[in-house]
PDB file of C-alpha atoms and ligand atoms in Angstrom:
ATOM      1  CA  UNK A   1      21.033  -6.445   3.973  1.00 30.00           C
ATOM      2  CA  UNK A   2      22.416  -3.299   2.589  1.00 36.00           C
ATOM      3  CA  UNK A   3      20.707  -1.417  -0.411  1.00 37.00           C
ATOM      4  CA  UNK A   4      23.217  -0.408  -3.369  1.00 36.00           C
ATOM      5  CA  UNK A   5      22.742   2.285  -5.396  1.00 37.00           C
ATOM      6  CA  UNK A   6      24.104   2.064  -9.098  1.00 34.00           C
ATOM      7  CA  UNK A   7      24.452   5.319 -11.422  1.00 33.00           C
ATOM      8  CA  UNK A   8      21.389   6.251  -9.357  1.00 39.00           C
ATOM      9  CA  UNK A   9      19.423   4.181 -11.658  1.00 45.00           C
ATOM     10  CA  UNK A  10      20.260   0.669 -10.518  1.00 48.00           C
ATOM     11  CA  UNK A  11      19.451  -0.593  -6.692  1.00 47.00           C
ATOM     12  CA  UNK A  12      20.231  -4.465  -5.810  1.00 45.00           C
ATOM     13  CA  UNK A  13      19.814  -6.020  -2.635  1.00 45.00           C
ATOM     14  CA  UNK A  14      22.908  -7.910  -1.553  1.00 40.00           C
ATOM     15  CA  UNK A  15      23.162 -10.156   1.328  1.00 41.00           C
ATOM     16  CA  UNK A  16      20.916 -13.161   3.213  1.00 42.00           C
ATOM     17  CA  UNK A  17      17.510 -13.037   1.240  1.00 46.00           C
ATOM     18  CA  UNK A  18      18.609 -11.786  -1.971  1.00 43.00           C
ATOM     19  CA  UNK A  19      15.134 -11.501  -4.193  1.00 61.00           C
ATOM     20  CA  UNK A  20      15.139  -8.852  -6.639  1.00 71.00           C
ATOM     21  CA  UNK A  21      17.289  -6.797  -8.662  1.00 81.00           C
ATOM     22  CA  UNK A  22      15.204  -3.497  -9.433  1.00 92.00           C
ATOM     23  CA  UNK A  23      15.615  -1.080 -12.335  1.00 94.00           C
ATOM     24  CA  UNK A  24      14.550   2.288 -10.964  1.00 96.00           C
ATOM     25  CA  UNK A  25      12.973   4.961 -13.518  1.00 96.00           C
ATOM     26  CA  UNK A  26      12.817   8.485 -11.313  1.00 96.00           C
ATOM     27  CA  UNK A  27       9.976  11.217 -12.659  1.00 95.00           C
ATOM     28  CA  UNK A  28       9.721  14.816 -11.875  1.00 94.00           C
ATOM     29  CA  UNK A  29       5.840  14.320 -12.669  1.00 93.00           C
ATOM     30  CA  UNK A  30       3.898  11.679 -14.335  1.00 96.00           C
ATOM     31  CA  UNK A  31      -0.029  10.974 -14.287  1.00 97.00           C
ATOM     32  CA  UNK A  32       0.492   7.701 -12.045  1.00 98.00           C
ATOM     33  CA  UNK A  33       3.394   5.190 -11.791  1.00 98.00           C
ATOM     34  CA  UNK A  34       1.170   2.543 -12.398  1.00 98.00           C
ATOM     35  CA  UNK A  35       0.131   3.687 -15.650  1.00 97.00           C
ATOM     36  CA  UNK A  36       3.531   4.163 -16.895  1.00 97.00           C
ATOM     37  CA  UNK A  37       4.823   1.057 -15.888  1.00 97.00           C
ATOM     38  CA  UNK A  38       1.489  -1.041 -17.191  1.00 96.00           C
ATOM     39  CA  UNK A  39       1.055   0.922 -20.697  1.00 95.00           C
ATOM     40  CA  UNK A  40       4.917   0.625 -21.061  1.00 94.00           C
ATOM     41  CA  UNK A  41       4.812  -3.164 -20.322  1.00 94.00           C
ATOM     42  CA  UNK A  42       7.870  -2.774 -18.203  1.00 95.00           C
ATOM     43  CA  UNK A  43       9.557  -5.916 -17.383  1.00 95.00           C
ATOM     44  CA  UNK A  44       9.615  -7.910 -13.279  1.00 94.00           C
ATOM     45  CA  UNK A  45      11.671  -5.861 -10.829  1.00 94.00           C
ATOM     46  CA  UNK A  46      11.214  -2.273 -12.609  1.00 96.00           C
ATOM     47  CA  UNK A  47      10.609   0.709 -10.043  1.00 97.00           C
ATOM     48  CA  UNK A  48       8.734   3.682 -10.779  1.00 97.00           C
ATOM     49  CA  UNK A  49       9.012   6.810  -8.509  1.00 97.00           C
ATOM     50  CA  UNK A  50       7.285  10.548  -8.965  1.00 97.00           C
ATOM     51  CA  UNK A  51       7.722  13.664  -6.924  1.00 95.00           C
ATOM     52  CA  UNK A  52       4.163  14.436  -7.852  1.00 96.00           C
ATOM     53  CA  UNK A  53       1.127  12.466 -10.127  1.00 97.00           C
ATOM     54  CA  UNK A  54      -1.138  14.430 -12.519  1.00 96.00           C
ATOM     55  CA  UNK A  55      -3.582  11.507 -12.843  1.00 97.00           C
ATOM     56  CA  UNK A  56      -2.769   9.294  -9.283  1.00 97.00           C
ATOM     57  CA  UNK A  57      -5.313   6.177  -9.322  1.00 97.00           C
ATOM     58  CA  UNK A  58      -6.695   4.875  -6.535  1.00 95.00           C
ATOM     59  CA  UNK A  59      -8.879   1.474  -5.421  1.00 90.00           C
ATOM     60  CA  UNK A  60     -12.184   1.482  -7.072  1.00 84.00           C
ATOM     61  CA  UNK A  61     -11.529   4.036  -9.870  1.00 88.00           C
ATOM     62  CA  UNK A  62     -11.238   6.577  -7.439  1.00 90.00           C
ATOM     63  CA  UNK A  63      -8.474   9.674  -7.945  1.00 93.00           C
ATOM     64  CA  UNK A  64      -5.712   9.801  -5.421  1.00 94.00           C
ATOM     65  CA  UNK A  65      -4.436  13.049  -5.012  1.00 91.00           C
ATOM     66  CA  UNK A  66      -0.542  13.610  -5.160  1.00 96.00           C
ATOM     67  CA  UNK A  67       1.066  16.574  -4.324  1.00 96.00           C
ATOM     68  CA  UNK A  68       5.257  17.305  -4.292  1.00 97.00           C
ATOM     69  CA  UNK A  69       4.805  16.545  -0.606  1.00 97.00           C
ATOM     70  CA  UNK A  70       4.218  12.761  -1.037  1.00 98.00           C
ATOM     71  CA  UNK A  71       5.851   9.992  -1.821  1.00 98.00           C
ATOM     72  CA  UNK A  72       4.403   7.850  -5.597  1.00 98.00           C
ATOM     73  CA  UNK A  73       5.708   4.610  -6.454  1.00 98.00           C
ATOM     74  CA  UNK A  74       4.949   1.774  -8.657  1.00 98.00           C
ATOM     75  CA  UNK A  75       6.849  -1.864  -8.840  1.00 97.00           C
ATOM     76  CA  UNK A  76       6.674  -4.814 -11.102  1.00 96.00           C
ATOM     77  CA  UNK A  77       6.358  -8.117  -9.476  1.00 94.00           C
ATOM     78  CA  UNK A  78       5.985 -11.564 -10.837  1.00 93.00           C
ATOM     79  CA  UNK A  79       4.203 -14.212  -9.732  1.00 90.00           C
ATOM     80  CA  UNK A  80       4.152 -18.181 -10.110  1.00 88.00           C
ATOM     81  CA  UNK A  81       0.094 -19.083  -8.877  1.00 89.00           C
ATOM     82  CA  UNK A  82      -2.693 -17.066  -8.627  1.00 87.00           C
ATOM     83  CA  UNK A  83      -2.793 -17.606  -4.711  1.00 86.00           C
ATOM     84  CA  UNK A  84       0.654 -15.650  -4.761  1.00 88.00           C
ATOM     85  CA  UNK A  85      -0.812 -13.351  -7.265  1.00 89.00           C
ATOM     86  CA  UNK A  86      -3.761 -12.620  -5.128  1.00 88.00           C
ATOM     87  CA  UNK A  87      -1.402 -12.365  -2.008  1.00 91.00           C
ATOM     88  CA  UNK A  88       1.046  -9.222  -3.346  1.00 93.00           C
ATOM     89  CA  UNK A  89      -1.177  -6.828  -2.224  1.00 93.00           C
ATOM     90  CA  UNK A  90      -1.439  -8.744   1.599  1.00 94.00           C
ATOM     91  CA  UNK A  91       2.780  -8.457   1.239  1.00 95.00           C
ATOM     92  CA  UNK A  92       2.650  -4.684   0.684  1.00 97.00           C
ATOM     93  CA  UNK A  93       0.675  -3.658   3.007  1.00 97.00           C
ATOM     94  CA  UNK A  94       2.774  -5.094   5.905  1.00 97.00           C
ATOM     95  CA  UNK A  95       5.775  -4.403   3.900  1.00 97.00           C
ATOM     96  CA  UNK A  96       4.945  -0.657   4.198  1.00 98.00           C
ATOM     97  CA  UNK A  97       3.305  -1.329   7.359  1.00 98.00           C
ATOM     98  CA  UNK A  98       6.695  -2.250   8.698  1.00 97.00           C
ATOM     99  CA  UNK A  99       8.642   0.692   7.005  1.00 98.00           C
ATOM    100  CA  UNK A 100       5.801   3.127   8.397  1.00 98.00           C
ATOM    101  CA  UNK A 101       5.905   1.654  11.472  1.00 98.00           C
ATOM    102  CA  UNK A 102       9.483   3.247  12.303  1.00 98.00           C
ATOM    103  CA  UNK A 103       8.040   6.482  12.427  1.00 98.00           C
ATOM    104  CA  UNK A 104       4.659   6.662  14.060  1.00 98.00           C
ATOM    105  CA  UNK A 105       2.642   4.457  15.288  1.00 98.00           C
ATOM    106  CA  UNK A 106       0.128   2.826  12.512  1.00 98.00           C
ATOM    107  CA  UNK A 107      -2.068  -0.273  11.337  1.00 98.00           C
ATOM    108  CA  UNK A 108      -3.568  -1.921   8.472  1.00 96.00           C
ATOM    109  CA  UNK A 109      -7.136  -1.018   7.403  1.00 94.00           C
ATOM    110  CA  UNK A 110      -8.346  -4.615   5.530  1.00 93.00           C
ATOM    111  CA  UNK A 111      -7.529  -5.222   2.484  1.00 91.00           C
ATOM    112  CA  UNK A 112      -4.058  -2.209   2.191  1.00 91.00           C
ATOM    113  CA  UNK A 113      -5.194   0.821   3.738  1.00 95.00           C
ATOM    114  CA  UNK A 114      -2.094   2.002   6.254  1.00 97.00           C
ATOM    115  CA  UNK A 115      -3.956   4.157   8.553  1.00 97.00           C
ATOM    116  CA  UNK A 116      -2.637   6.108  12.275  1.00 98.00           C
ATOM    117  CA  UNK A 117      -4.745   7.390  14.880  1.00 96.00           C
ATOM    118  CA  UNK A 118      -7.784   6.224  12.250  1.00 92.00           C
ATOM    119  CA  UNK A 119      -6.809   8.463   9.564  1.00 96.00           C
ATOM    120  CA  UNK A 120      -5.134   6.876   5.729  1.00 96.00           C
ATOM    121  CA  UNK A 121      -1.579   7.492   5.775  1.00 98.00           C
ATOM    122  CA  UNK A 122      -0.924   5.488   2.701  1.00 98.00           C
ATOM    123  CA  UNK A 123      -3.178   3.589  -0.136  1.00 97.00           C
ATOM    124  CA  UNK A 124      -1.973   0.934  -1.991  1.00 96.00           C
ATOM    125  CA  UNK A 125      -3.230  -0.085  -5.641  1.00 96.00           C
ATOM    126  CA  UNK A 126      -2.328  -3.471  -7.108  1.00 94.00           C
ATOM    127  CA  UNK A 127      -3.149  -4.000 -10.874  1.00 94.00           C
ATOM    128  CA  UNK A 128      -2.443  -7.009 -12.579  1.00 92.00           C
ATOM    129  CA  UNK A 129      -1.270  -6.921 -16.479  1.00 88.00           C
ATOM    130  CA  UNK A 130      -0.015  -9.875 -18.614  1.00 88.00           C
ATOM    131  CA  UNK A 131       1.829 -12.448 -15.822  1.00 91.00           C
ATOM    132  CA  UNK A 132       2.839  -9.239 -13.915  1.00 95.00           C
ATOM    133  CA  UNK A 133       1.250  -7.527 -10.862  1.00 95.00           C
ATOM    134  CA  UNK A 134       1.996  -4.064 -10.344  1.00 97.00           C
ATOM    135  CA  UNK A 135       2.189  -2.496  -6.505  1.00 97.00           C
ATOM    136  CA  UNK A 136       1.472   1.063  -7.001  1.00 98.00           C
ATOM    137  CA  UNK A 137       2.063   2.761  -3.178  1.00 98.00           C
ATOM    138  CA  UNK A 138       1.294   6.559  -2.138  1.00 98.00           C
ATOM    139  CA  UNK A 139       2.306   7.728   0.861  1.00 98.00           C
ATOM    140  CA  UNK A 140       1.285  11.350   2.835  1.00 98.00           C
ATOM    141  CA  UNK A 141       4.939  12.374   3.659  1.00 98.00           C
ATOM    142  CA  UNK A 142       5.041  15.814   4.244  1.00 98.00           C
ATOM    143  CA  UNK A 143       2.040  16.679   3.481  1.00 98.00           C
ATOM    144  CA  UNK A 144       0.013  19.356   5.912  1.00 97.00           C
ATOM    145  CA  UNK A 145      -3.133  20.159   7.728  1.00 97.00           C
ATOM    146  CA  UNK A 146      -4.096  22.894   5.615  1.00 97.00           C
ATOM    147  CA  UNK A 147      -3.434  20.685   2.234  1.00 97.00           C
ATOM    148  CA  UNK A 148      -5.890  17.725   3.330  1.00 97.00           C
ATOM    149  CA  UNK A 149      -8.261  20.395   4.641  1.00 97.00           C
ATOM    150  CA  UNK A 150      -8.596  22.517   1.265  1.00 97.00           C
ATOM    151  CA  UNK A 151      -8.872  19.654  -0.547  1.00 95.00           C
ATOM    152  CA  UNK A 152     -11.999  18.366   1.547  1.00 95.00           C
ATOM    153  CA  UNK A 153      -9.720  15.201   3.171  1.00 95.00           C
ATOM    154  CA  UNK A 154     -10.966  14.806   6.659  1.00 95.00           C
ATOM    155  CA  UNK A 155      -9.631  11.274   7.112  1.00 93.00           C
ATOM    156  CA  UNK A 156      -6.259  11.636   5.485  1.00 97.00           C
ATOM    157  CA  UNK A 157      -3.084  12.235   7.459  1.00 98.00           C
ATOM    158  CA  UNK A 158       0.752  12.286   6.353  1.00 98.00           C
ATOM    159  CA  UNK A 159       4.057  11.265   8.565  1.00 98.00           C
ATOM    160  CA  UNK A 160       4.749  15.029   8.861  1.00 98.00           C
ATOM    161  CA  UNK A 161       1.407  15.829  11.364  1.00 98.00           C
ATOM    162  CA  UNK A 162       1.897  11.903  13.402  1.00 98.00           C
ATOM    163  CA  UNK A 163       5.938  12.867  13.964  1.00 98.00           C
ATOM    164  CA  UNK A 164       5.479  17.129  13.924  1.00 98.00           C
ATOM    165  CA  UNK A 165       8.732  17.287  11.431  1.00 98.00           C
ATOM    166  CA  UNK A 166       9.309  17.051   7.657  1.00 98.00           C
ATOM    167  CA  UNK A 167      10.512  12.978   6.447  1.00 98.00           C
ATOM    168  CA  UNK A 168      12.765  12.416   3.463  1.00 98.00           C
ATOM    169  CA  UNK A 169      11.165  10.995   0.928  1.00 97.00           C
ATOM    170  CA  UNK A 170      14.345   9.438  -0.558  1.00 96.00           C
ATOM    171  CA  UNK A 171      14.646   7.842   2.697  1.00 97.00           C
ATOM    172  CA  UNK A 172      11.296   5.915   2.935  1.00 98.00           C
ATOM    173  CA  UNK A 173      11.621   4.900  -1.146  1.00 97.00           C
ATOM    174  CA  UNK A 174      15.224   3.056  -0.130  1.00 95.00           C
ATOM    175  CA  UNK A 175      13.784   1.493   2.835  1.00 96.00           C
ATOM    176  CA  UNK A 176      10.384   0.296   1.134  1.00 97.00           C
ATOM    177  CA  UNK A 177      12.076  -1.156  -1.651  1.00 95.00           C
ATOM    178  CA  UNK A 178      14.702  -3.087   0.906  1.00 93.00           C
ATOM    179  CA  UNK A 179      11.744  -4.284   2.416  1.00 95.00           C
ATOM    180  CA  UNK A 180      10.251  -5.433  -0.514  1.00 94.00           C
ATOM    181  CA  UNK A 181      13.176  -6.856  -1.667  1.00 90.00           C
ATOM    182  CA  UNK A 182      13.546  -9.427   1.000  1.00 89.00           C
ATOM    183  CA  UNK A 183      11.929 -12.904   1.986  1.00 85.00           C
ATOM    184  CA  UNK A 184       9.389 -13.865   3.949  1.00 89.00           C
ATOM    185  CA  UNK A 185       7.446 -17.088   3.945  1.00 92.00           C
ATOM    186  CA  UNK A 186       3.570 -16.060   3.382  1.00 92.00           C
ATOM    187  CA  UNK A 187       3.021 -17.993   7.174  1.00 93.00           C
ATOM    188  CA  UNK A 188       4.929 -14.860   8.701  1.00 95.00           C
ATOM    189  CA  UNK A 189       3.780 -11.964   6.470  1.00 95.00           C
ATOM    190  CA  UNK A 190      -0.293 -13.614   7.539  1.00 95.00           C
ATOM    191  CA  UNK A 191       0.597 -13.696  11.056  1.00 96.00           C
ATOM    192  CA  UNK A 192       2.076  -9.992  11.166  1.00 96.00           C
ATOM    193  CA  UNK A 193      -0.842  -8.972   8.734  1.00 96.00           C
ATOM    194  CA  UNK A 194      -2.699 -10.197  11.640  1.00 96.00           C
ATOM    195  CA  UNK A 195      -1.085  -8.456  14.244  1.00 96.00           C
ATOM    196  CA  UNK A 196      -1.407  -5.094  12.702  1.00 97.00           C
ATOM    197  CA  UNK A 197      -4.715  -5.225  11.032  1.00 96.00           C
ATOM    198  CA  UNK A 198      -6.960  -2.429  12.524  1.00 94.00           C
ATOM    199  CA  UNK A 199     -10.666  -3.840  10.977  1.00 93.00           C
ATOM    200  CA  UNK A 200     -10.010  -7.335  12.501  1.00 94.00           C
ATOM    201  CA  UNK A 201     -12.802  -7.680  15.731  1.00 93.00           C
ATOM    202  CA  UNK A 202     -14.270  -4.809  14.746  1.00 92.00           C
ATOM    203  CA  UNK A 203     -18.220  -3.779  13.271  1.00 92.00           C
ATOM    204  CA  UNK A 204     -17.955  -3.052   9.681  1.00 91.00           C
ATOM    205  CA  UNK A 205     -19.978  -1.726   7.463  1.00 89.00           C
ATOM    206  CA  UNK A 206     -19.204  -3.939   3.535  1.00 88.00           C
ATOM    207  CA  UNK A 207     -19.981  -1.684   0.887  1.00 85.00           C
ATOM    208  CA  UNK A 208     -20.355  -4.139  -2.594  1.00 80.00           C
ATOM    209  CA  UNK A 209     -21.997  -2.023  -5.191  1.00 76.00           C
ATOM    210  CA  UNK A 210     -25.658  -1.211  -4.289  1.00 79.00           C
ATOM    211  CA  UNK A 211     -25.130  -4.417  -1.755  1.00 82.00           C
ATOM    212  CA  UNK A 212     -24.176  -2.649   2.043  1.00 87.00           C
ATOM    213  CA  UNK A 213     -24.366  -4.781   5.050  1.00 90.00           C
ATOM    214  CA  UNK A 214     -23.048  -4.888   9.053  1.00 91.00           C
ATOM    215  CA  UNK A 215     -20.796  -7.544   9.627  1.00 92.00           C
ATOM    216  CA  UNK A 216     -18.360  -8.612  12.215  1.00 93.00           C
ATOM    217  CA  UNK A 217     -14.752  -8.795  10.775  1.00 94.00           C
ATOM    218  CA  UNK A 218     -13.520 -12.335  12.237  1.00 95.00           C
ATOM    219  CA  UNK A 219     -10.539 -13.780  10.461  1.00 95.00           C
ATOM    220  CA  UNK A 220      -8.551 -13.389   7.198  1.00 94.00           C
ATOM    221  CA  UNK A 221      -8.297 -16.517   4.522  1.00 92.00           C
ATOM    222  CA  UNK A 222      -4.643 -17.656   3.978  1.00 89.00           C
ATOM    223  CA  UNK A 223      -4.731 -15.509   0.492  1.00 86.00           C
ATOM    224  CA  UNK A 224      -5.997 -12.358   3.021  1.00 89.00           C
ATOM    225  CA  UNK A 225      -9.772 -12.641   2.031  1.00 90.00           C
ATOM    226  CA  UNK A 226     -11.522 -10.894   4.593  1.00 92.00           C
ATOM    227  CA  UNK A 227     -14.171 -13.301   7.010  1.00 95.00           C
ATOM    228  CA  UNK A 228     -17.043 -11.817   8.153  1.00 94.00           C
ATOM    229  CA  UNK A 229     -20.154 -13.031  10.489  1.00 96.00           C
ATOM    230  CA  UNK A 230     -23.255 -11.666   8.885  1.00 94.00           C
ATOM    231  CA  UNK A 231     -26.977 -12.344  10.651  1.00 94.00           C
ATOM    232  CA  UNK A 232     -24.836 -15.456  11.756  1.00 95.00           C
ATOM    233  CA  UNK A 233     -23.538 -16.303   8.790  1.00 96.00           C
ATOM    234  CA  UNK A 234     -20.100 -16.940   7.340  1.00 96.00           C
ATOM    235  CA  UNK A 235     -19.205 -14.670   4.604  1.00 92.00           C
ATOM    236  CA  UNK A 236     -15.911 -13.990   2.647  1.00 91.00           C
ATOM    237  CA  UNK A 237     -15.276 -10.891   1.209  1.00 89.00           C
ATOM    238  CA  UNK A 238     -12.991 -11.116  -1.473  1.00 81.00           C
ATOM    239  CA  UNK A 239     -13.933  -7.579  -3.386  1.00 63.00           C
ATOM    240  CA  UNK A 240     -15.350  -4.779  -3.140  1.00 58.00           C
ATOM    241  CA  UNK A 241     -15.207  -1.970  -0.576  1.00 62.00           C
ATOM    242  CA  UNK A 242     -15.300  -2.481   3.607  1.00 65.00           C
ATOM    243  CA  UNK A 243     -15.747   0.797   5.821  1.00 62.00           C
ATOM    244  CA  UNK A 244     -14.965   0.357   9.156  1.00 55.00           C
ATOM    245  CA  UNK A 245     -17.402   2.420  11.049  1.00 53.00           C
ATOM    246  CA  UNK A 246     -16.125   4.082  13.468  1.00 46.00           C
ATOM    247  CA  UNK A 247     -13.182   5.530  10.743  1.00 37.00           C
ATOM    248  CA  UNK A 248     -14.972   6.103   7.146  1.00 42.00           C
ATOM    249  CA  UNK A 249     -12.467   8.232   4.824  1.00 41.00           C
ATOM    250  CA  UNK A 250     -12.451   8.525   1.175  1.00 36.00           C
TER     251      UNK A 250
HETATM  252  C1  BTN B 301      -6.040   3.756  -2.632  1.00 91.50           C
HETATM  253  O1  BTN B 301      -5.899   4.166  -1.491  1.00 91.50           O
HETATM  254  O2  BTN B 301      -7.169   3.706  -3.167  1.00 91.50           O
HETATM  255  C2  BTN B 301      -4.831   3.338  -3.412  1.00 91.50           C
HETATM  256  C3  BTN B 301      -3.948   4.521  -3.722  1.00 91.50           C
HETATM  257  C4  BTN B 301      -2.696   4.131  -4.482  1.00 91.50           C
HETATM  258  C5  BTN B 301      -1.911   5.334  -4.916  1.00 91.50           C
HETATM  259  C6  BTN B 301      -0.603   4.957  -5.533  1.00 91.50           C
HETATM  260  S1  BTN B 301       0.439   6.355  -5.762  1.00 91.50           S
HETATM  261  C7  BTN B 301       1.512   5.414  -6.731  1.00 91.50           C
HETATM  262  C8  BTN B 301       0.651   4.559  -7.615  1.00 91.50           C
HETATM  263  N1  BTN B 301       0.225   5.295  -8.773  1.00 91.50           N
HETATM  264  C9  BTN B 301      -1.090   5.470  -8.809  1.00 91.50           C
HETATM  265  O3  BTN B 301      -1.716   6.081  -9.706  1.00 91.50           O
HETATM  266  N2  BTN B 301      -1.658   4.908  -7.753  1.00 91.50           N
HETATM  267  C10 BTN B 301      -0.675   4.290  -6.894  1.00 91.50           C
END
């Protein structure tokens, strides 16, 4: 699997696995990648990447700051059900996961947190729009101490404090989008979900609106629904917010 570059603009994946062809559109600054690629109705397969967001989005309306020293990117996927629909995000995570993986050691926080030594690395957003879902992905490259501490973000880390020296950027993009680009039957991307998901066997606290509860995370549905054992109960928790306790970040 090799990734091509054309006229810096154009990236296909050739070889065993072929899936997408994507269009990239590079930004010095935008508000969010997501944005752009949603309000412009961009078509399956187009790639969205920023050196810095004025307006990043995160999961439950929240802001997601994005300085120079990150990495901001957005990508159109299609979908044929809405079990594959509601699965993208599942694929992402261990997608990046994966990519991440090669540099420090790090897990998944249920449902797409990518999180090392128990602080967020990486958030991942997935909006849906017309039959498209888009993956929006920010990840701390280079970012410092001193950055996460003036801006009040305890439980956020980058690549550059795990591995003590500065990442490319460029690098990561190419091999996120290789990874994205290949196949993988949903059995295999569950079972390494699995493997690296941090909140699985653990005490939670779910956060639903006003509704908070302790539960005991247990097992993942096939579309990556998290299972829960509350007061002995069964309970699948398909929205909303879960805190793990002994790791809460914003
Ligand atoms: C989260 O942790 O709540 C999700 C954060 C997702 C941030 C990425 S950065 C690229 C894309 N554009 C956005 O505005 N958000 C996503």
């Amino acid at each position: 699997m090799r990734l091509l570059r054309l006229s810096g603009e154009k990236a296909c994946l050739l070889g065993k696995g072929l899936l997408m062809d994507f269009k990239i559109y590079k930004f010095d600054e935008t508000t969010s990648t997501n944005t752009v690629l949603k309000e412009g109705k961009y078509p399956v397969g187009s790639v969205a990447v920023a050196r810095c967001q004025s307006g990043g989005r995160g999961r439950g309306g929240r802001l997601f700051r994005s300085p120079s020293t990150g990495l901001y990117m957005s990508v159109v996927f299609g979908f044929e059900t809405l079990a594959d629909k509601l699965f993208m995000p599942v694929r992402a995570a261990v997608d990046v996961c994966d990519v991440l993986r090669e540099y420090t050691e790090c897990g998944i926080k249920w449902p797409n947190d990518i999180v090392a030594q128990g602080k967020k690395l990486c958030g991942i957003l997935a909006e849906g729009f017309d039959d498209r879902v888009i993956i929006g992905i920010g990840i701390n490259v280079n970012t410092t101490p001193e950055f996460f501490r003036e801006n009040g973000l305890p439980y956020a880390t980058s690549l550059y404090i795990q591995t003590g020296r500065e990442q490319s950027t460029d690098k990561i993009f190419n091999e996120l989008l290789e990874a994205m680009g290949k196949h993988r039957s949903k059995e295999e991307v569950m079972d390494s979900y699995k493997k690296r998901c941090q909140t699985l066997g653990r005490e939670i606290r779910v956060i639903q609106g006003n509704n908070e509860y302790n539960a005991a995370a247990v097992d993942l549905t096939e579309c990556g629904e998290l299972v829960v054992i509350k007061d002995g109960q069964r309970v699948v928790v398909n929205s909303g917010e879960v805190s793990v306790r002994s790791c809460e970040y914003a």
